Coordinates of C-alpha atoms and ligand atoms in Angstrom, one line a residue:
M385 CA 0.0 0.0 0.0
M386 CA 1.4 3.4 -1.0
K387 CA 1.4 5.8 1.9
N388 CA 3.6 8.7 0.8
K389 CA 3.0 11.6 3.1
L390 CA 3.0 14.8 1.1
P391 CA 3.6 18.3 2.4
V392 CA 0.5 20.5 2.8
K393 CA 1.8 22.8 0.1
H394 CA 1.6 20.0 -2.5
L395 CA -1.9 19.1 -1.6
I396 CA -3.2 22.6 -1.9
Q397 CA -1.6 23.2 -5.3
H398 CA -3.4 22.1 -8.4
D399 CA -2.7 22.3 -12.0
R400 CA -5.3 23.7 -14.4
G401 CA -6.7 20.3 -15.4
V402 CA -10.1 19.4 -14.1
S403 CA -12.5 16.5 -15.0
V404 CA -16.2 16.8 -14.4
C405 CA -18.1 13.6 -14.2
G406 CA -21.7 14.0 -15.2
L407 CA -22.5 16.7 -17.8
G408 CA -26.1 17.3 -16.7
F409 CA -27.5 20.6 -15.4
V410 CA -25.1 20.8 -12.4
G411 CA -22.0 19.3 -14.1
S412 CA -22.2 21.3 -17.3
T413 CA -22.6 24.5 -15.2
I414 CA -19.6 23.6 -13.0
A415 CA -17.6 22.9 -16.2
A416 CA -18.6 26.2 -17.7
V417 CA -17.7 28.1 -14.6
L418 CA -14.2 26.5 -14.4
L419 CA -13.7 27.2 -18.1
R420 CA -14.7 30.8 -17.6
H421 CA -11.9 31.0 -15.0
G422 CA -9.2 29.6 -17.3
Y423 CA -9.2 25.9 -16.4
S424 CA -8.9 23.1 -18.9
V425 CA -11.8 20.8 -18.4
V426 CA -12.5 17.2 -19.6
G427 CA -16.2 16.4 -19.3
L428 CA -17.1 12.7 -18.7
D429 CA -20.6 11.3 -19.2
V430 CA -22.1 7.9 -19.7
K431 CA -24.4 9.2 -22.4
D432 CA -22.9 9.4 -25.9
S433 CA -25.5 11.9 -26.9
V434 CA -24.5 14.3 -24.1
V435 CA -20.8 13.9 -25.0
K436 CA -21.4 14.5 -28.7
L437 CA -23.4 17.6 -28.0
A438 CA -20.7 19.0 -25.7
N439 CA -18.0 18.3 -28.3
R440 CA -20.1 20.4 -30.7
G441 CA -20.3 23.3 -28.2
K442 CA -23.8 22.5 -27.1
T443 CA -25.7 21.3 -24.1
H444 CA -29.1 19.6 -23.7
T445 CA -29.8 21.5 -20.5
L446 CA -30.2 24.8 -22.4
E447 CA -28.7 26.6 -19.4
P448 CA -27.8 30.2 -20.6
G449 CA -24.1 30.7 -21.0
V450 CA -23.0 27.1 -20.9
A451 CA -23.1 26.2 -24.6
E452 CA -21.3 29.5 -25.5
T453 CA -18.6 28.8 -22.9
F454 CA -18.1 25.2 -24.3
E455 CA -17.9 26.6 -27.8
T456 CA -15.2 29.1 -27.0
A457 CA -13.2 26.6 -24.9
L458 CA -13.4 24.0 -27.6
R459 CA -11.9 26.5 -30.1
Q460 CA -9.1 27.3 -27.6
G461 CA -8.4 23.6 -27.0
R462 CA -9.3 23.8 -23.3
F463 CA -12.4 21.6 -23.3
H464 CA -13.5 18.2 -24.6
A465 CA -15.9 15.6 -23.5
T466 CA -15.6 11.8 -23.4
T467 CA -17.3 8.7 -22.3
N468 CA -14.0 7.2 -21.4
P469 CA -13.1 7.5 -17.7
A470 CA -9.4 6.7 -18.3
Q471 CA -9.1 9.6 -20.7
A472 CA -10.9 12.0 -18.3
Y473 CA -9.0 11.0 -15.2
A474 CA -5.5 10.7 -16.6
S475 CA -5.3 14.3 -17.5
S476 CA -7.0 15.8 -14.5
S477 CA -5.7 16.5 -11.0
V478 CA -9.0 17.8 -9.7
K479 CA -11.9 15.4 -10.2
V480 CA -15.4 16.8 -9.8
V481 CA -18.3 14.4 -9.5
A482 CA -21.8 15.8 -10.5
V483 CA -23.9 12.7 -11.1
P484 CA -27.5 12.4 -9.9
V485 CA -28.6 11.1 -6.4
G486 CA -32.3 10.3 -6.1
V487 CA -34.6 8.2 -4.2
K488 CA -36.1 4.7 -4.9
Q489 CA -39.2 3.7 -2.9
N490 CA -38.4 6.7 -0.6
K491 CA -34.9 5.5 0.2
P492 CA -31.8 7.3 -1.0
D493 CA -30.4 5.8 -4.2
L494 CA -26.7 6.3 -4.2
S495 CA -26.0 3.6 -6.8
I496 CA -24.9 6.0 -9.6
L497 CA -22.7 8.1 -7.2
T498 CA -20.9 5.1 -5.7
A499 CA -20.4 3.5 -9.1
S500 CA -18.9 6.8 -10.4
V501 CA -16.7 7.3 -7.4
S502 CA -15.5 3.7 -7.6
T503 CA -14.4 4.2 -11.2
L504 CA -12.7 7.5 -10.3
A505 CA -10.9 5.8 -7.4
K506 CA -9.2 3.4 -9.8
Y507 CA -7.5 6.3 -11.6
L508 CA -6.8 8.4 -8.6
K509 CA -3.2 9.7 -8.4
L510 CA -1.1 10.9 -5.5
G511 CA -1.9 14.6 -4.9
D512 CA -5.3 14.5 -6.8
S513 CA -8.4 16.2 -5.4
I514 CA -11.9 14.8 -5.4
V515 CA -14.9 17.2 -5.3
V516 CA -18.3 15.7 -4.8
S517 CA -21.3 18.0 -5.5
P518 CA -24.7 16.3 -5.5
T519 CA -26.9 16.6 -2.4
I520 CA -26.3 13.5 -0.3
P521 CA -27.5 12.1 3.0
V522 CA -25.6 13.2 6.1
G523 CA -22.6 11.0 6.7
T524 CA -22.3 9.8 3.1
S525 CA -18.8 11.3 2.5
R526 CA -17.4 10.2 5.8
K527 CA -18.9 6.7 6.1
L528 CA -19.3 5.6 2.5
L529 CA -17.4 7.6 -0.2
V530 CA -14.1 8.3 1.5
P531 CA -13.6 4.7 2.8
L532 CA -14.6 3.4 -0.7
V533 CA -12.0 5.6 -2.4
E534 CA -9.3 4.7 0.1
E535 CA -10.0 1.0 -0.3
I536 CA -9.9 1.1 -4.1
S537 CA -7.0 3.5 -4.5
S538 CA -4.9 2.4 -1.5
L539 CA -4.4 6.1 -0.8
T540 CA -5.3 8.0 2.4
A541 CA -7.7 10.9 2.4
D542 CA -6.4 14.3 3.5
R543 CA -2.9 13.0 3.2
D544 CA -2.4 11.5 -0.2
F545 CA -5.5 13.1 -1.8
N546 CA -8.0 15.8 -1.0
Y547 CA -11.7 15.0 -0.5
V548 CA -14.0 18.0 -0.7
Y549 CA -17.8 18.1 -0.4
N550 CA -19.3 21.2 -2.1
P551 CA -23.1 21.0 -2.4
E552 CA -24.3 22.8 -5.5
R553 CA -27.0 25.5 -4.8
I554 CA -27.7 26.6 -8.4
S555 CA -31.1 27.1 -10.0
Y556 CA -32.2 26.8 -13.6
G557 CA -31.9 29.8 -15.8
Q558 CA -29.4 31.6 -13.6
A559 CA -27.0 28.7 -12.7
I560 CA -23.8 30.5 -13.7
A561 CA -24.8 33.7 -11.9
D562 CA -25.9 31.7 -8.8
F563 CA -22.4 30.0 -8.7
E564 CA -20.3 33.1 -9.5
E565 CA -22.4 36.0 -8.1
N566 CA -25.5 35.2 -6.1
Y567 CA -24.6 33.2 -3.0
P568 CA -21.6 32.1 -1.1
L569 CA -20.3 28.6 -1.9
I570 CA -20.6 26.0 0.8
I571 CA -17.3 24.1 1.2
S572 CA -16.1 21.3 3.4
G573 CA -13.2 18.8 3.6
I574 CA -12.7 15.4 5.1
G575 CA -9.8 17.1 7.0
Q576 CA -8.0 20.4 7.3
R577 CA -5.8 19.9 4.2
S578 CA -8.8 19.1 2.0
L579 CA -10.6 22.2 3.4
K580 CA -7.6 24.4 2.6
F581 CA -7.5 23.1 -0.9
A582 CA -11.3 23.7 -1.2
E583 CA -10.9 27.3 -0.1
K584 CA -8.0 27.9 -2.5
F585 CA -9.9 26.2 -5.4
Y586 CA -13.3 27.8 -4.9
S587 CA -12.6 31.3 -3.5
P588 CA -11.6 32.8 -6.9
L589 CA -14.7 31.4 -8.6
T590 CA -17.3 33.3 -6.5
R591 CA -17.9 37.0 -5.7
K592 CA -19.8 36.2 -2.5
G593 CA -16.9 34.0 -1.1
V594 CA -17.1 30.6 0.6
I595 CA -18.6 29.4 3.8
R596 CA -16.2 26.9 5.4
M597 CA -18.2 24.1 7.1
S598 CA -16.6 22.3 10.0
S599 CA -17.2 18.9 8.5
T600 CA -18.5 17.1 5.4
D601 CA -21.5 16.0 7.6
A602 CA -22.4 19.6 8.3
A603 CA -22.1 20.6 4.6
E604 CA -24.3 17.6 3.7
A605 CA -26.9 18.6 6.3
E606 CA -26.8 22.2 5.1
K607 CA -28.0 21.4 1.6
T608 CA -30.6 18.9 2.8
F609 CA -32.0 21.5 5.3
E610 CA -32.4 24.1 2.5
G611 CA -34.6 21.6 0.6
I612 CA -36.6 20.6 3.7
Y613 CA -37.2 24.2 4.6
R614 CA -38.8 24.7 1.2
D615 CA -40.8 21.5 1.3
V616 CA -42.2 22.2 4.8
N617 CA -43.1 25.8 4.0
I618 CA -44.8 24.8 0.7
A619 CA -46.8 22.2 2.6
L620 CA -47.9 24.9 5.1
A621 CA -48.9 27.1 2.2
N622 CA -50.8 24.2 0.7
E623 CA -52.6 23.6 4.0
L624 CA -53.5 27.3 4.3
G625 CA -54.5 27.4 0.6
S626 CA -56.9 24.4 1.0
F627 CA -58.4 26.1 4.1
C628 CA -59.0 29.3 2.0
E629 CA -60.7 27.3 -0.7
N630 CA -63.0 25.7 1.7
H631 CA -63.9 29.0 3.4
G632 CA -64.3 31.0 0.2
I633 CA -61.5 33.4 1.0
D634 CA -58.5 34.4 -1.1
F635 CA -55.2 32.8 0.0
W636 CA -53.3 35.2 -2.4
E637 CA -54.8 38.3 -0.9
I638 CA -54.2 37.1 2.6
R639 CA -50.6 35.9 1.8
S640 CA -49.7 39.3 0.3
A641 CA -51.0 41.1 3.4
A642 CA -49.4 38.7 5.9
N643 CA -46.0 38.8 4.1
S644 CA -45.9 42.6 4.5
Q645 CA -44.8 41.8 8.1
P646 CA -41.1 41.0 8.1
Y647 CA -41.4 37.8 10.0
S648 CA -44.0 36.2 7.7
H649 CA -42.7 34.3 4.6
I650 CA -45.7 32.4 3.5
H651 CA -44.8 30.4 0.4
K652 CA -47.1 29.7 -2.6
T653 CA -49.8 27.2 -2.6
G654 CA -50.2 25.1 -5.8
L655 CA -50.5 21.8 -7.6
G656 CA -47.6 20.1 -5.9
V657 CA -43.8 20.0 -5.7
G658 CA -41.6 18.5 -8.4
G659 CA -38.0 18.4 -9.6
F660 CA -35.0 16.4 -8.5
C661 CA -34.4 18.4 -5.3
I662 CA -37.2 19.5 -3.0
P663 CA -39.3 16.2 -3.1
V664 CA -36.1 14.1 -2.8
Y665 CA -34.0 15.7 0.0
P666 CA -36.5 15.2 2.8
Y667 CA -36.1 11.4 2.4
F668 CA -32.4 11.8 3.0
L669 CA -33.1 13.2 6.5
I670 CA -36.0 10.8 7.1
N671 CA -33.8 7.8 6.3
V672 CA -30.7 8.9 8.2
A673 CA -32.8 9.9 11.3
G674 CA -34.6 6.5 11.0
E675 CA -31.3 4.7 11.4
S676 CA -31.2 6.2 14.9
G677 CA -34.9 5.4 15.6
I678 CA -36.0 9.0 15.2
K679 CA -39.0 10.1 13.1
P680 CA -38.8 13.7 11.7
K681 CA -42.5 14.1 11.9
M682 CA -42.9 17.5 10.3
T683 CA -40.7 16.6 7.4
M684 CA -42.7 13.4 6.8
L685 CA -46.0 15.2 7.1
A686 CA -44.9 17.9 4.7
R687 CA -44.0 15.2 2.1
R688 CA -47.5 13.7 2.5
I689 CA -49.3 17.0 2.2
N690 CA -47.3 18.1 -0.9
D691 CA -47.7 14.6 -2.6
S692 CA -51.5 14.8 -2.0
M693 CA -52.0 18.1 -3.8
P694 CA -52.4 16.9 -7.4
G695 CA -55.0 14.4 -6.2
Y696 CA -56.8 17.0 -4.1
H697 CA -57.1 19.4 -7.0
V698 CA -58.1 16.8 -9.6
Q699 CA -60.8 15.5 -7.3
N700 CA -62.2 19.0 -6.8
V701 CA -62.2 19.7 -10.6
A702 CA -63.8 16.3 -11.4
R703 CA -66.5 16.9 -8.7
L704 CA -67.8 19.8 -10.8
F705 CA -68.8 17.3 -13.4
A706 CA -70.4 14.9 -11.0
N707 CA -74.0 15.6 -12.1
S708 CA -73.3 15.9 -15.8
S709 CA -75.0 13.6 -18.2
V710 CA -71.8 13.3 -20.2
A711 CA -69.5 10.6 -18.7
F712 CA -66.1 11.8 -17.6
K713 CA -64.5 9.3 -19.8
D714 CA -65.9 11.1 -22.8
R715 CA -64.3 14.4 -21.7
K716 CA -61.0 15.8 -22.9
V717 CA -58.5 17.3 -20.4
A718 CA -55.7 19.6 -21.6
L719 CA -52.8 19.9 -19.2
L720 CA -50.6 22.9 -19.7
G721 CA -47.0 22.1 -18.7
L722 CA -45.1 18.9 -18.2
A723 CA -42.0 20.5 -16.7
F724 CA -41.8 20.7 -12.9
R725 CA -41.0 24.4 -13.0
G726 CA -41.7 27.2 -15.5
D727 CA -39.4 27.9 -18.4
V728 CA -37.2 24.8 -17.9
P729 CA -37.2 21.6 -20.0
D730 CA -36.9 19.4 -16.8
K731 CA -39.7 17.0 -16.1
R732 CA -38.2 15.0 -13.3
L733 CA -40.8 14.1 -10.6
S734 CA -43.2 16.7 -12.1
P735 CA -46.6 16.8 -10.4
T736 CA -48.1 16.7 -13.9
Y737 CA -47.5 12.9 -13.9
D738 CA -49.6 12.7 -10.7
V739 CA -52.3 14.8 -12.3
I740 CA -52.3 12.5 -15.2
R741 CA -52.5 9.5 -12.9
E742 CA -55.4 11.0 -10.9
F743 CA -57.4 12.0 -14.0
S744 CA -56.8 8.6 -15.6
K745 CA -58.9 7.1 -12.8
F746 CA -61.9 8.7 -14.6
G747 CA -60.7 7.7 -18.0
P748 CA -60.8 11.0 -20.0
T749 CA -58.7 11.8 -23.1
I750 CA -55.6 13.6 -21.9
F751 CA -53.4 16.0 -23.9
V752 CA -50.3 17.5 -22.4
H753 CA -48.9 20.7 -23.8
D754 CA -45.3 21.8 -23.1
P755 CA -43.3 24.3 -25.2
L756 CA -39.9 23.0 -24.1
I757 CA -40.4 19.2 -23.8
L758 CA -41.1 17.7 -27.2
S759 CA -41.0 14.0 -26.4
D760 CA -41.3 11.9 -23.3
R761 CA -41.1 8.2 -23.0
D762 CA -42.4 8.3 -19.4
L763 CA -45.9 9.3 -20.3
P764 CA -48.6 6.6 -20.6
S765 CA -49.1 5.7 -24.3
S766 CA -52.7 7.0 -24.2
V767 CA -51.6 10.5 -23.3
V768 CA -50.7 12.9 -26.2
L769 CA -47.8 15.3 -25.7
T770 CA -47.9 18.3 -28.0
S771 CA -46.1 21.7 -28.3
K772 CA -49.1 23.1 -30.3
M773 CA -51.5 24.9 -28.0
S774 CA -54.3 24.7 -30.5
E775 CA -54.1 20.9 -30.6
A776 CA -54.1 20.6 -26.8
L777 CA -57.1 23.0 -26.4
E778 CA -59.2 21.8 -29.3
N779 CA -62.5 20.4 -27.8
A780 CA -61.1 20.4 -24.3
D781 CA -63.6 20.3 -21.4
I782 CA -61.0 21.0 -18.7
V783 CA -57.8 23.1 -19.0
M784 CA -55.4 22.8 -16.2
V785 CA -52.3 25.0 -15.8
C786 CA -49.8 22.7 -14.3
T787 CA -46.5 24.6 -14.9
D788 CA -45.8 28.3 -14.6
H789 CA -44.3 28.6 -18.1
S790 CA -44.2 32.3 -19.1
I791 CA -46.3 31.7 -22.2
Y792 CA -49.3 30.6 -20.1
R793 CA -49.4 33.9 -18.3
T794 CA -50.9 35.7 -21.3
L795 CA -53.8 33.2 -21.7
S796 CA -57.3 34.7 -21.8
A797 CA -60.9 33.5 -21.9
N798 CA -61.2 34.6 -25.5
Y799 CA -58.1 32.7 -26.6
I800 CA -59.3 29.5 -24.8
R801 CA -62.8 29.8 -26.3
K802 CA -61.3 30.3 -29.8
Y803 CA -59.0 27.3 -29.8
S804 CA -61.2 24.9 -27.7
K805 CA -64.4 25.9 -29.6
K806 CA -66.1 25.3 -26.2
E807 CA -66.0 27.0 -22.8
P808 CA -63.8 24.5 -20.8
V809 CA -63.4 24.9 -17.1
V810 CA -59.9 26.4 -16.5
F811 CA -58.1 25.4 -13.4
D812 CA -55.0 27.5 -12.7
G813 CA -52.8 25.3 -10.5
R814 CA -50.0 27.9 -10.3
A815 CA -52.0 31.1 -9.9
I816 CA -50.4 32.8 -12.9
L817 CA -53.5 33.7 -15.0
D818 CA -54.9 37.2 -14.9
P819 CA -58.5 37.1 -13.6
K820 CA -59.3 40.3 -15.5
K821 CA -58.9 38.3 -18.7
F822 CA -61.4 35.8 -17.5
I823 CA -64.4 37.9 -16.3
G824 CA -67.6 35.9 -16.5
Y825 CA -65.6 32.7 -17.3
P826 CA -65.4 29.5 -15.3
L827 CA -61.9 30.0 -14.0
I828 CA -60.7 28.4 -10.7
I829 CA -57.4 29.6 -9.3
A830 CA -55.7 27.3 -6.7
G831 CA -56.1 28.9 -3.2
K832 CA -58.4 31.7 -4.4
G833 CA -61.6 30.4 -2.8
D834 CA -63.9 31.2 -5.8
K835 CA -67.0 29.1 -5.9
V836 CA -67.6 27.6 -9.4
P837 CA -71.0 26.1 -10.0
M838 CA -71.5 22.4 -10.7
Y839 CA -71.4 21.4 -14.4
L840 CA -74.9 20.2 -15.3
E841 CA -75.8 20.2 -19.0
G842 CA -74.0 22.0 -21.8
P843 CA -71.2 24.5 -21.3
L844 CA -70.5 25.5 -17.7
K845 CA -71.9 29.0 -16.9
P846 CA -70.4 31.3 -14.3
Ligands
NAD2305 N1 -31.1 20.0 -10.8 C1 -30.9 20.9 -9.8 O1 -31.6 22.0 -9.8 C2 -29.8 20.8 -8.8 C3 -29.4 21.9 -8.1 C4 -28.5 21.7 -7.1 C5 -28.0 20.4 -6.9 N2 -28.4 19.3 -7.6 C6 -27.8 18.1 -7.3 O2 -27.0 17.6 -8.4 C7 -27.3 16.3 -8.7 C8 -27.2 16.2 -10.2 O3 -28.3 16.9 -10.8 P1 -28.4 17.3 -12.3 O4 -29.6 18.1 -12.4 O5 -27.1 17.8 -12.9 O6 -28.6 15.8 -12.9 P2 -28.7 15.5 -14.5 O7 -29.5 14.2 -14.6 O8 -29.1 16.7 -15.3 O9 -27.2 15.1 -14.8 C9 -26.5 14.0 -14.4 C10 -25.6 13.6 -15.6 O10 -24.8 12.6 -15.1 C11 -24.6 11.6 -16.1 N3 -24.3 10.3 -15.5 C12 -25.1 9.4 -14.9 N4 -24.3 8.4 -14.5 C13 -23.0 8.6 -14.8 C14 -21.8 7.9 -14.6 N5 -21.8 6.8 -14.0 N6 -20.7 8.5 -15.1 C15 -20.7 9.7 -15.8 N7 -21.9 10.4 -16.0 C16 -23.0 9.9 -15.5 C17 -26.0 11.6 -16.8 O11 -25.9 11.0 -18.1 C18 -26.3 13.1 -16.8 O12 -25.9 13.7 -18.0 C19 -28.7 16.0 -8.2 O13 -28.8 14.7 -7.8 C20 -28.8 16.9 -7.0 O14 -28.4 16.3 -5.9 C21 -29.3 19.5 -8.5

């Protein structure tokens, strides 16, 4: 076993060669930021299509600034992508890992991360640095990843190589700015040398500086807590929104007034929570706490409330048709938005899938419109995905706004009447429509508390 002790100076120096494993939303952003700061970067991804795009100066994530940076760096010979780990790791002394960590049956699924780190460990050289960036359950670096690397590489962490955990905090559409400008970076090391390296590596990349965490456990908890804070507060907003609906009062009016007080930060109520972060991270805490016999009750309840929202709203809309002579299975539902968030092409864990599942219980024809997602193998074969609004709206009986895509904000009663050739009930699950454009129209806005009469025969009348 090689156990050459290196001086600290060596460990906190690094050449300009970095590999980034996983060229998805997070990895391609990190690669772009490093390229913008003069590093040479090799991108590594298992998907040939992702690698081919990157080598043409493009990215499937459509994140602003990333493709442009790849294109410039390709011309300068400072960037290329590969599916070959040996190629990526031989030329890099800093090895960033940005692969996905999700949940399977509500348990953390670390399989991709451990596989990627195991491969990396085979190519680890004395003096290299590993930087792990996905959100991971507390203790994963210390108990799982570092021992795994040490075993495979026969090197010792914080002596022969640096191990850094840096949770990424970026958001779609502003990821480069989030990294470089908007928030401090959270850094941690498996020991003091690794932390010193992290500070030296990251400080020049960000205007807001770095926050040095005392341990990788603390940094792992920090990112998990951010997500749980959002999930719990959204669940609270959803509870208050449902209360308002039942009492015929307007959540949005009340929220705006309440939030004029500096200690009130009531979140938005809506159709549910999606994406690869907020609905996932609570399970990290729930599982780690469960190992010590603790139940984080509020975190668990928040998950249940947020997961129930698509079903709650679909039931409410379907109930409007309970007395109709036309069977629900002969209705057409147009769902606007497959992405989990507005103006992004990301559909992971989108509540729209739950809305589809809930409506499918009644058997209507379902069309999904999304301007950014043009194909999707995860949709049931009976569901039609289209990017043409006219196709989605034609003959629709129900229109549901599921995603806050900007283009939906301008919808009006006249537009919907024109393309549907009917007067479908419109349910705005994201509260983005302008009620002034729907005067005298059967529009329901989540949380608004408007009473819409039951559908009897013919078009619904206000
Ligand atoms: N998406 C977000 O908004 C966000 C924000 C902050 C942090 N995160 C964290 O970052 C993680 C990654 O998120 P993402 O949005 O970049 O995911 P992503 O799915 O967009 O990208 C992951 C990439 O890794 C590649 N990959 C998978 N297995 C691989 C392997 N064995 N070797 C090499 N490449 C492999 C995939 O092909 C894909 O291109 C998440 O799990 C989350 O913890 C995400």
